[in-house]
């Protein structure tokens, strides 16, 4: 262990694996991933290929978890069901690897790509903790595209963007390894439907489709850019790996700031007649307020609480699940908004399982299957089942009768 620590210091951030680092850890399938769906507390990570290495960019929302003298642990498994890690090492934290940003902190380090052969699940966390807290553990599913992509998206000041959406008109850029490369930006116009209820017939769901680029633009190397109109975009530097897809929404996304944005998510709680009235109203804010007042039996306090709770979940779903469409429109966003954050989340290869308490009947489990694409590498679709119908209507009725108003969410 001493010789390994000396080697790590000499490598100055370029870390390599060693069998003597082995330590017993549970299989990832035994972890509870619920905390990753708390946007304010979750640690995040991005990766860029650099010659024979991968550079990791890890952001911790609470810098205090990085204690002096404690290294960062990196552990890789072959998949979520693996019983033991395939690879692990530590990274010393110092001026070359650690950078503070207000109350948050960034850790950057390089890992030999060959050391990660066979690793599909990677996690980074401070050695003083266990990787079961979302504020200290950053999880990454390491795909072939990630291994080969020698660039990352960055914001207007050069920080890793760590999200799959860029607002219309928002300045951002691409940070390439090595010489800056000219970029090809392609725009795709497509409309996508919001998620259907969990009990819907699978045949009713929209089928996958191919999209054709409607516009293409070359961007000078190293130039900051702005996406001019809403839509789906791919961004690809020359000779730098696979393209990355981003959604370009209007407004202050993921926040809801105008009245018309409040109407669409209410489709999850309303009848077709109510939706028509909301969508055709010349005073949408008044109609939205009236809906929540009716739900709260004309009590303004509970109505306000219901409204705030519902739209907070919509905004959080946008932060967490946005892919080729806004997060509130996705299957995971649907459950997150109506049922709330899950009580337990388990992951296995190509699946997520969300569990909720079901009063009088134990636990209700919802299964999501991975459906990755260029625009949505971590997109999941719900396995719909008719037995969810009664559970769903009961949850919707909780909102429509104001029963959700007095309850405080656990952990919030």
XYZ file of C-alpha atoms in Angstrom:
412
model
C 0.000 0.000 0.000
C 2.862 2.395 0.750
C 4.505 1.739 -2.598
C 1.164 2.357 -4.328
C 0.726 5.685 -2.540
C 4.229 6.749 -3.630
C 3.498 5.726 -7.212
C 0.263 7.707 -7.256
C 2.057 10.837 -6.048
C 4.704 10.454 -8.738
C 2.093 10.032 -11.455
C 0.567 13.445 -10.561
C -3.025 12.582 -11.264
C -2.458 9.852 -13.871
C -3.830 6.862 -11.993
C -3.390 3.175 -12.684
C -4.980 0.071 -11.229
C -3.339 -2.325 -8.809
C -4.521 -5.654 -7.373
C -3.374 -4.611 -3.902
C -6.132 -1.975 -3.857
C -8.803 -4.691 -3.787
C -11.396 -4.175 -1.063
C -14.684 -5.932 -0.489
C -17.639 -3.923 -1.751
C -21.207 -5.074 -2.370
C -22.467 -5.639 -5.885
C -23.939 -2.454 -7.429
C -27.236 -4.337 -7.691
C -27.467 -4.144 -3.886
C -27.109 -0.366 -3.718
C -30.131 1.905 -3.409
C -29.852 4.544 -6.153
C -32.789 6.648 -4.951
C -30.535 9.534 -3.968
C -29.358 10.015 -7.549
C -32.798 11.453 -8.238
C -32.338 14.387 -5.900
C -31.016 17.088 -8.278
C -29.750 19.360 -5.497
C -27.529 16.742 -3.835
C -26.246 14.360 -6.497
C -22.601 14.226 -7.528
C -22.040 14.171 -11.307
C -19.315 13.020 -13.665
C -18.276 13.407 -17.307
C -15.428 11.785 -19.225
C -13.138 12.665 -22.168
C -10.683 10.504 -24.110
C -7.102 11.828 -24.050
C -4.696 9.664 -26.077
C -4.256 6.446 -24.042
C -6.230 7.777 -21.058
C -9.667 8.902 -19.945
C -10.018 12.161 -18.045
C -12.747 12.207 -15.404
C -14.490 15.434 -14.372
C -16.320 14.852 -11.084
C -18.455 17.543 -9.448
C -19.418 17.284 -5.773
C -22.232 19.658 -4.688
C -20.822 19.775 -1.147
C -17.072 20.471 -1.105
C -16.841 19.581 2.596
C -17.048 15.855 1.784
C -13.514 16.100 0.342
C -11.487 15.951 3.539
C -7.789 16.852 3.770
C -5.561 13.809 3.426
C -8.378 11.577 2.168
C -8.059 10.408 -1.475
C -10.787 9.871 -4.043
C -11.674 6.242 -4.660
C -12.442 4.951 -8.148
C -14.055 1.538 -8.557
C -15.228 -0.234 -11.696
C -17.491 -3.261 -12.151
C -18.163 -5.268 -15.304
C -21.917 -4.642 -14.816
C -24.461 -3.910 -12.095
C -24.784 -7.593 -11.193
C -21.052 -8.207 -10.763
C -20.250 -9.593 -7.323
C -16.872 -7.910 -7.011
C -15.088 -4.957 -8.642
C -13.070 -5.538 -11.780
C -10.765 -2.604 -11.037
C -10.148 -0.006 -8.347
C -7.641 2.640 -7.333
C -7.322 5.896 -5.402
C -6.500 9.433 -6.517
C -4.673 11.807 -4.149
C -6.451 15.154 -3.818
C -4.240 18.202 -4.252
C -3.789 21.364 -6.266
C -3.501 19.398 -9.518
C -6.684 17.397 -9.047
C -8.981 19.426 -6.747
C -10.666 22.725 -7.583
C -13.282 24.478 -5.430
C -16.255 26.401 -6.806
C -18.228 28.123 -4.061
C -19.750 25.417 -1.893
C -19.073 22.777 -4.567
C -15.832 21.176 -5.732
C -14.419 19.578 -8.886
C -11.974 16.698 -9.052
C -10.137 15.985 -12.313
C -7.915 12.981 -12.914
C -6.700 10.721 -15.686
C -7.102 6.959 -15.818
C -5.312 4.653 -18.254
C -7.987 3.513 -20.714
C -6.563 0.000 -20.856
C -7.075 -0.332 -17.100
C -10.812 0.085 -17.663
C -11.169 -2.667 -20.261
C -14.322 -4.563 -19.378
C -15.547 -1.901 -16.943
C -19.108 -0.752 -17.644
C -20.068 0.723 -14.259
C -17.724 3.280 -12.700
C -18.125 5.143 -9.405
C -16.006 7.853 -7.763
C -16.334 8.908 -4.111
C -14.225 10.293 -1.221
C -12.474 7.473 0.614
C -13.840 8.601 4.005
C -17.380 7.646 2.939
C -19.337 4.756 1.478
C -20.692 5.041 -2.084
C -24.326 4.969 -0.940
C -24.783 8.735 -0.566
C -25.633 10.669 -3.761
C -23.774 13.741 -2.523
C -20.492 11.834 -2.350
C -20.741 9.167 -5.065
C -20.765 9.908 -8.803
C -21.906 6.933 -10.890
C -21.196 6.544 -14.600
C -22.215 3.884 -17.121
C -19.120 3.767 -19.308
C -20.241 3.198 -22.914
C -18.045 2.650 -25.996
C -18.962 6.156 -27.234
C -17.733 7.685 -23.978
C -14.459 5.789 -24.236
C -13.765 7.176 -27.704
C -15.152 10.732 -27.457
C -12.257 13.196 -27.108
C -14.369 16.235 -26.226
C -16.927 17.455 -23.704
C -19.566 20.175 -23.776
C -18.732 23.187 -21.606
C -20.643 26.256 -20.433
C -19.821 29.891 -21.168
C -16.900 29.925 -18.689
C -15.462 26.564 -19.714
C -16.906 24.341 -16.973
C -18.203 20.879 -17.999
C -21.896 21.251 -18.843
C -23.023 17.931 -17.290
C -26.438 18.008 -18.977
C -28.107 17.074 -22.243
C -29.921 20.330 -22.916
C -28.810 23.813 -23.960
C -31.357 26.624 -23.911
C -32.009 28.529 -27.120
C -29.531 31.416 -27.205
C -27.442 30.084 -24.298
C -23.672 30.369 -24.961
C -21.711 27.118 -24.713
C -18.773 25.417 -26.339
C -16.880 22.215 -27.002
C -13.590 21.468 -25.259
C -11.500 19.077 -27.369
C -8.383 17.218 -26.362
C -5.462 18.378 -28.467
C -5.877 20.910 -31.295
C -9.309 22.517 -31.537
C -11.434 20.929 -34.250
C -14.100 22.501 -36.475
C -17.608 21.431 -35.462
C -20.552 20.146 -37.446
C -23.893 21.097 -35.883
C -27.049 19.458 -37.245
C -30.610 20.365 -36.315
C -33.538 17.953 -36.298
C -37.146 19.045 -35.952
C -39.410 16.499 -34.347
C -42.368 16.389 -32.010
C -42.679 13.839 -29.229
C -45.697 12.921 -27.145
C -45.777 12.998 -23.348
C -45.630 9.663 -21.539
C -48.743 7.507 -21.475
C -50.173 6.178 -18.187
C -48.386 3.127 -16.721
C -51.314 0.814 -17.499
C -51.508 1.679 -21.220
C -51.155 -1.059 -23.808
C -47.574 -1.255 -25.128
C -48.862 -1.015 -28.698
C -50.212 2.459 -27.922
C -46.721 3.824 -27.274
C -44.907 5.669 -30.052
C -42.529 3.525 -32.104
C -38.856 4.470 -32.541
C -38.159 6.444 -35.680
C -35.269 7.777 -37.697
C -34.751 11.524 -37.853
C -33.403 13.453 -40.814
C -31.305 16.571 -40.320
C -33.085 19.698 -41.555
C -30.156 22.079 -41.174
C -26.391 21.759 -40.927
C -23.804 24.317 -39.908
C -20.024 24.342 -39.629
C -18.634 26.131 -36.562
C -15.078 27.412 -36.357
C -12.708 25.585 -34.022
C -12.722 26.952 -30.463
C -15.707 29.241 -31.076
C -18.473 29.605 -28.485
C -21.879 29.024 -30.057
C -25.597 29.526 -29.455
C -28.373 27.328 -30.798
C -30.747 29.621 -32.713
C -34.075 27.803 -32.409
C -35.749 24.957 -30.525
C -35.162 21.392 -31.606
C -32.822 18.458 -31.367
C -29.187 18.945 -32.308
C -26.106 16.819 -32.761
C -22.674 18.331 -32.257
C -19.583 16.616 -33.621
C -16.001 17.865 -33.841
C -13.957 16.462 -36.729
C -12.028 13.282 -35.862
C -13.126 13.371 -32.208
C -15.487 10.421 -31.846
C -19.246 9.969 -31.905
C -21.600 12.973 -31.970
C -23.359 14.143 -28.823
C -27.058 14.976 -28.915
C -28.671 17.881 -27.073
C -32.182 19.263 -26.725
C -32.608 23.013 -27.233
C -35.697 24.201 -25.309
C -37.049 27.740 -25.156
C -37.367 29.940 -22.091
C -35.795 29.371 -18.688
C -35.845 25.569 -18.914
C -35.804 23.490 -16.735
C -37.799 26.082 -14.780
C -41.373 27.020 -15.678
C -41.715 30.785 -15.874
C -44.699 31.521 -18.121
C -48.341 30.546 -17.733
C -48.585 28.427 -20.881
C -45.789 26.158 -19.589
C -47.944 25.270 -16.581
C -50.719 23.781 -18.699
C -49.054 20.855 -20.494
C -47.882 18.828 -17.433
C -51.428 18.917 -16.032
C -52.397 16.351 -18.681
C -51.253 13.710 -16.178
C -54.025 14.740 -13.751
C -56.844 16.036 -15.941
C -59.694 14.657 -18.011
C -59.785 15.277 -21.768
C -62.463 17.951 -21.264
C -60.367 19.736 -18.646
C -57.306 19.606 -20.922
C -59.239 21.140 -23.787
C -60.440 23.980 -21.575
C -56.918 24.624 -20.286
C -55.309 24.508 -23.724
C -57.872 26.778 -25.360
C -58.083 29.335 -22.574
C -57.000 32.916 -23.218
C -56.135 33.164 -19.517
C -54.141 29.980 -18.821
C -52.811 31.099 -15.436
C -56.341 31.737 -14.197
C -57.450 28.284 -15.394
C -54.459 26.611 -13.733
C -55.174 28.402 -10.446
C -58.836 27.401 -10.692
C -57.875 23.740 -11.165
C -55.793 23.717 -7.995
C -58.422 25.635 -6.028
C -61.008 23.008 -6.960
C -58.574 20.262 -5.921
C -58.109 21.962 -2.534
C -61.841 22.532 -2.016
C -61.367 26.306 -2.458
C -58.776 26.549 0.333
C -56.093 28.929 -0.886
C -53.296 27.691 1.388
C -53.534 24.011 0.406
C -54.097 25.012 -3.236
C -50.868 26.993 -3.214
C -49.031 24.099 -1.598
C -50.358 21.621 -4.154
C -49.343 23.897 -7.025
C -45.844 24.425 -5.651
C -45.296 20.733 -4.979
C -46.520 19.640 -8.403
C -44.496 22.140 -10.426
C -41.391 21.644 -8.290
C -41.533 18.016 -9.335
C -41.988 19.022 -12.974
C -38.874 21.205 -12.829
C -36.897 18.481 -11.043
C -37.990 15.939 -13.667
C -36.700 18.325 -16.340
C -33.325 18.460 -14.596
C -33.081 14.718 -14.076
C -34.600 13.047 -17.115
C -34.409 15.397 -20.117
C -33.314 13.498 -23.215
C -34.768 13.873 -26.728
C -37.764 15.495 -25.019
C -38.203 17.454 -21.775
C -37.855 15.364 -18.641
C -41.476 15.815 -17.554
C -42.590 14.082 -20.778
C -40.521 10.922 -20.187
C -41.669 7.739 -18.485
C -39.458 8.292 -15.449
C -40.597 11.909 -15.312
C -44.230 10.777 -15.343
C -43.805 8.609 -12.247
C -41.559 11.126 -10.505
C -44.193 13.862 -10.860
C -47.341 11.929 -9.993
C -46.008 9.368 -7.499
C -43.048 11.365 -6.213
C -39.409 10.315 -5.859
C -39.231 6.519 -5.498
C -38.581 4.960 -2.104
C -35.982 2.602 -3.560
C -34.196 2.323 -6.920
C -32.313 -0.787 -7.997
C -30.243 -1.143 -11.136
C -29.273 -4.193 -13.154
C -27.903 -4.481 -16.683
C -30.378 -2.663 -18.958
C -33.005 -2.140 -16.209
C -34.077 0.119 -13.366
C -36.647 -0.850 -10.750
C -38.523 1.821 -8.815
C -40.337 0.837 -5.634
C -43.139 2.693 -3.868
C -45.089 1.773 -0.733
C -48.563 0.558 -1.616
C -50.884 1.008 1.365
C -52.269 -2.364 2.383
C -50.543 -4.260 -0.421
C -46.828 -4.097 0.379
C -44.680 -2.539 -2.341
C -45.458 -1.510 -5.914
C -42.544 -2.029 -8.320
C -42.176 -0.331 -11.704
C -39.622 -1.665 -14.191
C -37.847 0.554 -16.723
C -35.793 -0.846 -19.607
C -32.867 0.981 -21.157
C -33.464 2.422 -24.650
C -30.260 4.371 -25.383
C -29.779 6.542 -28.462
C -27.540 9.359 -29.686
C -29.893 11.921 -28.143
C -30.620 9.951 -24.991
C -27.823 7.596 -23.919
C -29.423 7.008 -20.500
C -33.073 6.898 -21.593
C -35.414 4.323 -20.036
C -38.922 3.212 -20.991
C -41.487 1.908 -18.532
C -42.744 -1.665 -18.884
C -46.482 -0.944 -18.864
C -48.888 -3.353 -17.199
C -52.692 -3.358 -16.816
C -52.416 -4.066 -13.080
C -51.023 -0.548 -12.576
C -54.392 1.010 -13.463
C -55.965 1.048 -9.991
C -52.729 2.246 -8.400
C -52.453 5.027 -10.947
C -55.992 6.307 -10.572
C -55.580 6.286 -6.805
C -52.421 8.410 -7.102
C -54.087 10.862 -9.488
C -57.082 11.111 -7.169
C -54.744 12.093 -4.327
C -53.810 15.190 -6.345
C -57.323 15.937 -7.551
C -58.799 15.850 -4.048
C -56.015 17.777 -2.341
C -54.791 14.858 -0.236
C -51.179 15.460 -1.302
C -51.139 18.978 0.120
C -50.499 18.278 3.832
C -47.860 15.624 3.298
C -44.175 16.532 3.453
C -41.935 14.403 1.241
C -39.406 12.270 3.079
C -35.870 13.592 2.876
C -36.920 16.969 1.462
